[in-house]
Amino acid sequence: MDSHAGGGNLLKRLGKVGQASAASGIRRQPAAQQKLGVSQHQRVLMYQKSTPALQTSVLTKIGRNVLNLQRMEGMIKHLVAVSRIEGPMHELYESFEKTKEALGKRSMGLAAGELFESLLGGSQDHQPASSNETWASFSLRIRLEPDARETFEDALRSLIEERNRLIHSMFLRFDLKSQSECEAMISALDQQHESIKPQYEMLQALLADLASTGKIAQEQLTRYLEGLGDDA
């Protein structure tokens, strides 16, 4: 069964994603420039130490961004898992659990690529080998215009870039004891938070659209079965 979600909420969020600009990178603040006639003591005084409150603010914002990115990784992997469920009828639940377990071992980048292909790619039916068992296949896909597809793909790519920047490179030369660097880092983390917010809302909208589609299908099947009544 191939179910197509119209993506009403998703299209609205994609518009916001398209308008959002990528977060600017954090740059290490240059050290105070040595000037003619400035003593070593005076240069040391130019370096202002950060306060515990400022350091706590930096660490809190790092945690906030990491948490949101991990939540988005979870949303992506869950969407991939529910976008296609197939197998012998009596093993569908086990098949779904195995898919989730496999996705849990993959990187966010690989999962994002699978999400794009599974939801927007062409239908790929996997026929079982000769078997007397009842085979079931459920798939969920969305149809987007070319511009919306490009926006969706760019949003996923930007999300992965921001995640990698935060985890792998953002703090390589960061000095937590420097007031100026703490202030610059707080600004960069807030900018990143705002830049990934549209993607967060986009994934939530996609989950809501797919949940609504599944609910409609379930309600229709339930009504039909109730209308059949008992065997005459």
PDB file of C-alpha atoms in Angstrom:
ATOM      1  CA  MET A   1       0.000   0.000   0.000  1.00  0.00           C
ATOM      2  CA  ASP A   2       1.532   3.304  -1.059  1.00  0.00           C
ATOM      3  CA  SER A   3       0.199   6.262   0.944  1.00  0.00           C
ATOM      4  CA  HIS A   4       0.964   9.786  -0.239  1.00  0.00           C
ATOM      5  CA  ALA A   5       0.940  12.640   2.272  1.00  0.00           C
ATOM      6  CA  GLY A   6      -0.029  16.004   0.855  1.00  0.00           C
ATOM      7  CA  GLY A   7       2.284  17.836   3.239  1.00  0.00           C
ATOM      8  CA  GLY A   8       0.123  20.832   4.138  1.00  0.00           C
ATOM      9  CA  ASN A   9       2.012  21.680   7.334  1.00  0.00           C
ATOM     10  CA  LEU A  10       5.302  20.742   5.712  1.00  0.00           C
ATOM     11  CA  LEU A  11       4.850  23.169   2.821  1.00  0.00           C
ATOM     12  CA  LYS A  12       4.282  26.032   5.255  1.00  0.00           C
ATOM     13  CA  ARG A  13       7.443  25.152   7.163  1.00  0.00           C
ATOM     14  CA  LEU A  14       9.453  24.748   3.959  1.00  0.00           C
ATOM     15  CA  GLY A  15       8.624  28.350   3.143  1.00  0.00           C
ATOM     16  CA  LYS A  16      10.187  29.423   6.419  1.00  0.00           C
ATOM     17  CA  VAL A  17      13.215  27.223   5.857  1.00  0.00           C
ATOM     18  CA  GLY A  18      13.761  28.807   2.459  1.00  0.00           C
ATOM     19  CA  GLN A  19      13.763  32.246   4.011  1.00  0.00           C
ATOM     20  CA  ALA A  20      16.115  31.394   6.860  1.00  0.00           C
ATOM     21  CA  SER A  21      19.783  32.173   6.372  1.00  0.00           C
ATOM     22  CA  ALA A  22      22.555  29.800   7.450  1.00  0.00           C
ATOM     23  CA  ALA A  23      24.133  30.526  10.817  1.00  0.00           C
ATOM     24  CA  SER A  24      27.434  32.327  10.666  1.00  0.00           C
ATOM     25  CA  GLY A  25      30.570  30.492  11.835  1.00  0.00           C
ATOM     26  CA  ILE A  26      32.282  31.259  15.119  1.00  0.00           C
ATOM     27  CA  ARG A  27      35.606  32.953  14.770  1.00  0.00           C
ATOM     28  CA  ARG A  28      38.240  33.078  17.399  1.00  0.00           C
ATOM     29  CA  GLN A  29      38.675  36.617  18.639  1.00  0.00           C
ATOM     30  CA  PRO A  30      42.132  37.942  17.693  1.00  0.00           C
ATOM     31  CA  ALA A  31      44.535  38.495  20.535  1.00  0.00           C
ATOM     32  CA  ALA A  32      45.245  42.061  21.516  1.00  0.00           C
ATOM     33  CA  GLN A  33      47.633  43.531  18.997  1.00  0.00           C
ATOM     34  CA  GLN A  34      51.008  44.574  20.367  1.00  0.00           C
ATOM     35  CA  LYS A  35      51.467  48.279  20.003  1.00  0.00           C
ATOM     36  CA  LEU A  36      54.637  50.288  20.207  1.00  0.00           C
ATOM     37  CA  GLY A  37      55.245  51.458  23.746  1.00  0.00           C
ATOM     38  CA  VAL A  38      52.634  49.117  25.349  1.00  0.00           C
ATOM     39  CA  SER A  39      54.150  47.131  28.184  1.00  0.00           C
ATOM     40  CA  GLN A  40      53.632  43.406  28.778  1.00  0.00           C
ATOM     41  CA  HIS A  41      51.734  44.238  31.963  1.00  0.00           C
ATOM     42  CA  GLN A  42      49.329  46.490  30.058  1.00  0.00           C
ATOM     43  CA  ARG A  43      48.727  43.790  27.417  1.00  0.00           C
ATOM     44  CA  VAL A  44      47.886  41.276  30.150  1.00  0.00           C
ATOM     45  CA  LEU A  45      45.339  43.697  31.563  1.00  0.00           C
ATOM     46  CA  MET A  46      43.623  43.809  28.141  1.00  0.00           C
ATOM     47  CA  TYR A  47      42.681  40.132  28.587  1.00  0.00           C
ATOM     48  CA  GLN A  48      39.490  40.090  30.641  1.00  0.00           C
ATOM     49  CA  LYS A  49      38.583  36.844  32.328  1.00  0.00           C
ATOM     50  CA  SER A  50      35.076  35.525  31.942  1.00  0.00           C
ATOM     51  CA  THR A  51      32.802  35.237  34.959  1.00  0.00           C
ATOM     52  CA  PRO A  52      31.326  31.937  36.174  1.00  0.00           C
ATOM     53  CA  ALA A  53      27.889  33.173  35.093  1.00  0.00           C
ATOM     54  CA  LEU A  54      29.161  33.845  31.570  1.00  0.00           C
ATOM     55  CA  GLN A  55      30.791  30.422  31.373  1.00  0.00           C
ATOM     56  CA  THR A  56      27.573  28.783  32.580  1.00  0.00           C
ATOM     57  CA  SER A  57      25.639  30.632  29.887  1.00  0.00           C
ATOM     58  CA  VAL A  58      27.980  29.289  27.201  1.00  0.00           C
ATOM     59  CA  LEU A  59      27.703  25.713  28.462  1.00  0.00           C
ATOM     60  CA  THR A  60      23.908  25.978  28.766  1.00  0.00           C
ATOM     61  CA  LYS A  61      23.566  27.155  25.168  1.00  0.00           C
ATOM     62  CA  ILE A  62      25.883  24.395  23.954  1.00  0.00           C
ATOM     63  CA  GLY A  63      23.666  21.859  25.714  1.00  0.00           C
ATOM     64  CA  ARG A  64      20.521  23.421  24.252  1.00  0.00           C
ATOM     65  CA  ASN A  65      21.834  23.197  20.681  1.00  0.00           C
ATOM     66  CA  VAL A  66      23.127  19.647  21.139  1.00  0.00           C
ATOM     67  CA  LEU A  67      19.764  18.576  22.597  1.00  0.00           C
ATOM     68  CA  ASN A  68      17.793  20.084  19.712  1.00  0.00           C
ATOM     69  CA  LEU A  69      20.098  18.506  17.128  1.00  0.00           C
ATOM     70  CA  GLN A  70      19.794  15.108  18.803  1.00  0.00           C
ATOM     71  CA  ARG A  71      16.023  15.458  18.820  1.00  0.00           C
ATOM     72  CA  MET A  72      16.092  16.253  15.106  1.00  0.00           C
ATOM     73  CA  GLU A  73      18.313  13.233  14.481  1.00  0.00           C
ATOM     74  CA  GLY A  74      15.710  11.141  16.289  1.00  0.00           C
ATOM     75  CA  MET A  75      12.905  12.622  14.187  1.00  0.00           C
ATOM     76  CA  ILE A  76      14.799  11.918  10.966  1.00  0.00           C
ATOM     77  CA  LYS A  77      15.470   8.296  11.900  1.00  0.00           C
ATOM     78  CA  HIS A  78      11.887   7.734  13.023  1.00  0.00           C
ATOM     79  CA  LEU A  79      10.596   9.155   9.744  1.00  0.00           C
ATOM     80  CA  VAL A  80      12.872   6.815   7.806  1.00  0.00           C
ATOM     81  CA  ALA A  81      11.674   3.847   9.877  1.00  0.00           C
ATOM     82  CA  VAL A  82       7.959   4.541   9.329  1.00  0.00           C
ATOM     83  CA  SER A  83       8.322   5.548   5.683  1.00  0.00           C
ATOM     84  CA  ARG A  84       8.528   1.900   4.698  1.00  0.00           C
ATOM     85  CA  ILE A  85       7.459  -1.144   6.691  1.00  0.00           C
ATOM     86  CA  GLU A  86       7.426  -4.515   4.997  1.00  0.00           C
ATOM     87  CA  GLY A  87       7.725  -8.208   5.671  1.00  0.00           C
ATOM     88  CA  PRO A  88       5.611 -11.256   6.452  1.00  0.00           C
ATOM     89  CA  MET A  89       2.388 -10.117   8.094  1.00  0.00           C
ATOM     90  CA  HIS A  90       3.107 -11.863  11.384  1.00  0.00           C
ATOM     91  CA  GLU A  91       6.618 -10.333  11.515  1.00  0.00           C
ATOM     92  CA  LEU A  92       5.840  -6.679  10.695  1.00  0.00           C
ATOM     93  CA  TYR A  93       6.472  -5.439  14.233  1.00  0.00           C
ATOM     94  CA  GLU A  94       9.772  -7.320  14.485  1.00  0.00           C
ATOM     95  CA  SER A  95      10.764  -5.981  11.053  1.00  0.00           C
ATOM     96  CA  PHE A  96      10.039  -2.428  12.161  1.00  0.00           C
ATOM     97  CA  GLU A  97      12.084  -2.874  15.355  1.00  0.00           C
ATOM     98  CA  LYS A  98      15.024  -4.244  13.382  1.00  0.00           C
ATOM     99  CA  THR A  99      14.894  -1.244  11.068  1.00  0.00           C
ATOM    100  CA  LYS A 100      14.940   1.157  14.029  1.00  0.00           C
ATOM    101  CA  GLU A 101      17.861  -0.691  15.581  1.00  0.00           C
ATOM    102  CA  ALA A 102      19.841  -0.498  12.339  1.00  0.00           C
ATOM    103  CA  LEU A 103      19.078   3.213  11.955  1.00  0.00           C
ATOM    104  CA  GLY A 104      20.296   3.851  15.487  1.00  0.00           C
ATOM    105  CA  LYS A 105      23.789   2.816  14.387  1.00  0.00           C
ATOM    106  CA  ARG A 106      23.900   5.135  11.383  1.00  0.00           C
ATOM    107  CA  SER A 107      25.130   8.689  11.300  1.00  0.00           C
ATOM    108  CA  MET A 108      22.737  11.613  11.071  1.00  0.00           C
ATOM    109  CA  GLY A 109      24.035  12.364   7.569  1.00  0.00           C
ATOM    110  CA  LEU A 110      23.305   8.875   6.253  1.00  0.00           C
ATOM    111  CA  ALA A 111      19.860   8.883   7.874  1.00  0.00           C
ATOM    112  CA  ALA A 112      19.062  12.277   6.299  1.00  0.00           C
ATOM    113  CA  GLY A 113      20.009  10.931   2.868  1.00  0.00           C
ATOM    114  CA  GLU A 114      17.753   7.919   3.402  1.00  0.00           C
ATOM    115  CA  LEU A 115      14.932  10.208   4.499  1.00  0.00           C
ATOM    116  CA  PHE A 116      15.135  12.203   1.300  1.00  0.00           C
ATOM    117  CA  GLU A 117      15.209   9.085  -0.865  1.00  0.00           C
ATOM    118  CA  SER A 118      12.488   7.193   1.018  1.00  0.00           C
ATOM    119  CA  LEU A 119       9.975  10.043   1.173  1.00  0.00           C
ATOM    120  CA  LEU A 120      10.670  11.764  -2.132  1.00  0.00           C
ATOM    121  CA  GLY A 121      12.246   8.999  -4.213  1.00  0.00           C
ATOM    122  CA  GLY A 122      10.512   6.606  -6.547  1.00  0.00           C
ATOM    123  CA  SER A 123       8.666   3.527  -5.387  1.00  0.00           C
ATOM    124  CA  GLN A 124      10.899   0.528  -4.757  1.00  0.00           C
ATOM    125  CA  ASP A 125       8.890  -2.581  -4.035  1.00  0.00           C
ATOM    126  CA  HIS A 126      10.851  -5.445  -2.552  1.00  0.00           C
ATOM    127  CA  GLN A 127       9.192  -8.672  -3.524  1.00  0.00           C
ATOM    128  CA  PRO A 128       9.888 -11.612  -1.212  1.00  0.00           C
ATOM    129  CA  ALA A 129      11.402 -14.848  -2.378  1.00  0.00           C
ATOM    130  CA  SER A 130       8.904 -17.586  -3.101  1.00  0.00           C
ATOM    131  CA  SER A 131       6.910 -18.025   0.075  1.00  0.00           C
ATOM    132  CA  ASN A 132       3.491 -19.168   1.180  1.00  0.00           C
ATOM    133  CA  GLU A 133       3.350 -16.430   3.845  1.00  0.00           C
ATOM    134  CA  THR A 134       1.248 -13.300   3.531  1.00  0.00           C
ATOM    135  CA  TRP A 135       3.601 -10.433   2.676  1.00  0.00           C
ATOM    136  CA  ALA A 136       2.681  -6.843   3.577  1.00  0.00           C
ATOM    137  CA  SER A 137       4.291  -3.590   2.499  1.00  0.00           C
ATOM    138  CA  PHE A 138       3.362  -0.100   3.701  1.00  0.00           C
ATOM    139  CA  SER A 139       5.085   3.004   2.363  1.00  0.00           C
ATOM    140  CA  LEU A 140       4.661   6.723   2.943  1.00  0.00           C
ATOM    141  CA  ARG A 141       5.774   9.360   0.442  1.00  0.00           C
ATOM    142  CA  ILE A 142       5.271  13.043  -0.141  1.00  0.00           C
ATOM    143  CA  ARG A 143       5.061  14.869  -3.451  1.00  0.00           C
ATOM    144  CA  LEU A 144       6.685  18.268  -3.721  1.00  0.00           C
ATOM    145  CA  GLU A 145       7.205  20.696  -6.554  1.00  0.00           C
ATOM    146  CA  PRO A 146      10.819  21.001  -7.777  1.00  0.00           C
ATOM    147  CA  ASP A 147      11.463  24.220  -5.809  1.00  0.00           C
ATOM    148  CA  ALA A 148      10.088  22.679  -2.620  1.00  0.00           C
ATOM    149  CA  ARG A 149      12.156  19.522  -3.164  1.00  0.00           C
ATOM    150  CA  GLU A 150      15.294  21.615  -3.500  1.00  0.00           C
ATOM    151  CA  THR A 151      14.432  23.570  -0.361  1.00  0.00           C
ATOM    152  CA  PHE A 152      13.819  20.337   1.535  1.00  0.00           C
ATOM    153  CA  GLU A 153      17.134  18.859   0.424  1.00  0.00           C
ATOM    154  CA  ASP A 154      19.031  22.080   1.201  1.00  0.00           C
ATOM    155  CA  ALA A 155      17.430  22.186   4.657  1.00  0.00           C
ATOM    156  CA  LEU A 156      18.643  18.669   5.464  1.00  0.00           C
ATOM    157  CA  ARG A 157      22.114  19.439   4.131  1.00  0.00           C
ATOM    158  CA  SER A 158      22.345  22.655   6.155  1.00  0.00           C
ATOM    159  CA  LEU A 159      21.183  20.806   9.256  1.00  0.00           C
ATOM    160  CA  ILE A 160      23.947  18.213   8.921  1.00  0.00           C
ATOM    161  CA  GLU A 161      26.549  20.933   8.380  1.00  0.00           C
ATOM    162  CA  GLU A 162      25.473  22.760  11.536  1.00  0.00           C
ATOM    163  CA  ARG A 163      25.500  19.543  13.544  1.00  0.00           C
ATOM    164  CA  ASN A 164      29.016  18.682  12.368  1.00  0.00           C
ATOM    165  CA  ARG A 165      30.243  22.218  13.012  1.00  0.00           C
ATOM    166  CA  LEU A 166      28.921  22.158  16.574  1.00  0.00           C
ATOM    167  CA  ILE A 167      30.301  18.717  17.408  1.00  0.00           C
ATOM    168  CA  HIS A 168      33.601  18.720  15.515  1.00  0.00           C
ATOM    169  CA  SER A 169      35.010  22.210  15.007  1.00  0.00           C
ATOM    170  CA  MET A 170      33.235  24.994  16.850  1.00  0.00           C
ATOM    171  CA  PHE A 171      35.301  24.784  20.046  1.00  0.00           C
ATOM    172  CA  LEU A 172      38.746  23.774  18.793  1.00  0.00           C
ATOM    173  CA  ARG A 173      40.304  27.137  19.705  1.00  0.00           C
ATOM    174  CA  PHE A 174      37.683  28.435  22.075  1.00  0.00           C
ATOM    175  CA  ASP A 175      38.935  29.850  25.390  1.00  0.00           C
ATOM    176  CA  LEU A 176      36.244  29.474  28.055  1.00  0.00           C
ATOM    177  CA  LYS A 177      38.205  31.760  30.384  1.00  0.00           C
ATOM    178  CA  SER A 178      38.105  34.701  27.982  1.00  0.00           C
ATOM    179  CA  GLN A 179      35.218  37.117  28.374  1.00  0.00           C
ATOM    180  CA  SER A 180      35.340  38.300  24.763  1.00  0.00           C
ATOM    181  CA  GLU A 181      35.395  34.748  23.413  1.00  0.00           C
ATOM    182  CA  CYS A 182      32.535  33.686  25.682  1.00  0.00           C
ATOM    183  CA  GLU A 183      30.462  36.629  24.449  1.00  0.00           C
ATOM    184  CA  ALA A 184      31.283  35.790  20.824  1.00  0.00           C
ATOM    185  CA  MET A 185      30.451  32.118  21.386  1.00  0.00           C
ATOM    186  CA  ILE A 186      27.111  32.945  23.011  1.00  0.00           C
ATOM    187  CA  SER A 187      26.230  35.050  19.973  1.00  0.00           C
ATOM    188  CA  ALA A 188      27.269  32.275  17.574  1.00  0.00           C
ATOM    189  CA  LEU A 189      25.312  29.621  19.494  1.00  0.00           C
ATOM    190  CA  ASP A 190      22.198  31.799  19.506  1.00  0.00           C
ATOM    191  CA  GLN A 191      22.575  32.349  15.760  1.00  0.00           C
ATOM    192  CA  GLN A 192      22.913  28.612  15.225  1.00  0.00           C
ATOM    193  CA  HIS A 193      19.841  27.988  17.372  1.00  0.00           C
ATOM    194  CA  GLU A 194      17.812  30.344  15.212  1.00  0.00           C
ATOM    195  CA  SER A 195      19.205  28.893  11.977  1.00  0.00           C
ATOM    196  CA  ILE A 196      18.184  25.292  12.821  1.00  0.00           C
ATOM    197  CA  LYS A 197      14.796  26.235  14.275  1.00  0.00           C
ATOM    198  CA  PRO A 198      13.036  26.190  10.861  1.00  0.00           C
ATOM    199  CA  GLN A 199      14.372  22.663  10.220  1.00  0.00           C
ATOM    200  CA  TYR A 200      13.122  21.547  13.634  1.00  0.00           C
ATOM    201  CA  GLU A 201       9.654  22.876  12.836  1.00  0.00           C
ATOM    202  CA  MET A 202       9.814  21.363   9.341  1.00  0.00           C
ATOM    203  CA  LEU A 203      10.490  17.872  10.720  1.00  0.00           C
ATOM    204  CA  GLN A 204       7.730  18.280  13.305  1.00  0.00           C
ATOM    205  CA  ALA A 205       5.317  19.317  10.550  1.00  0.00           C
ATOM    206  CA  LEU A 206       6.307  16.318   8.462  1.00  0.00           C
ATOM    207  CA  LEU A 207       5.689  13.971  11.391  1.00  0.00           C
ATOM    208  CA  ALA A 208       2.313  15.624  11.991  1.00  0.00           C
ATOM    209  CA  ASP A 209       1.340  15.263   8.314  1.00  0.00           C
ATOM    210  CA  LEU A 210       2.280  11.590   8.244  1.00  0.00           C
ATOM    211  CA  ALA A 211       0.527  10.920  11.564  1.00  0.00           C
ATOM    212  CA  SER A 212      -2.612  12.573  10.202  1.00  0.00           C
ATOM    213  CA  THR A 213      -2.458  10.433   7.060  1.00  0.00           C
ATOM    214  CA  GLY A 214      -2.092   7.258   9.102  1.00  0.00           C
ATOM    215  CA  LYS A 215      -4.937   8.261  11.389  1.00  0.00           C
ATOM    216  CA  ILE A 216      -7.283   8.828   8.460  1.00  0.00           C
ATOM    217  CA  ALA A 217      -6.434   5.429   6.983  1.00  0.00           C
ATOM    218  CA  GLN A 218      -6.964   3.720  10.349  1.00  0.00           C
ATOM    219  CA  GLU A 219     -10.307   5.453  10.916  1.00  0.00           C
ATOM    220  CA  GLN A 220     -11.563   4.487   7.459  1.00  0.00           C
ATOM    221  CA  LEU A 221     -10.603   0.841   7.939  1.00  0.00           C
ATOM    222  CA  THR A 222     -12.213   0.758  11.391  1.00  0.00           C
ATOM    223  CA  ARG A 223     -15.460   2.258  10.082  1.00  0.00           C
ATOM    224  CA  TYR A 224     -15.543  -0.207   7.199  1.00  0.00           C
ATOM    225  CA  LEU A 225     -15.022  -3.188   9.487  1.00  0.00           C
ATOM    226  CA  GLU A 226     -17.697  -1.959  11.911  1.00  0.00           C
ATOM    227  CA  GLY A 227     -20.119  -1.570   9.034  1.00  0.00           C
ATOM    228  CA  LEU A 228     -19.644  -5.164   7.903  1.00  0.00           C
ATOM    229  CA  GLY A 229     -21.126  -6.618  11.063  1.00  0.00           C
ATOM    230  CA  ASP A 230     -21.049 -10.330  11.899  1.00  0.00           C
ATOM    231  CA  ASP A 231     -21.211 -13.151   9.393  1.00  0.00           C
ATOM    232  CA  ALA A 232     -24.807 -13.350   8.015  1.00  0.00           C
TER     233      ALA A 232
END
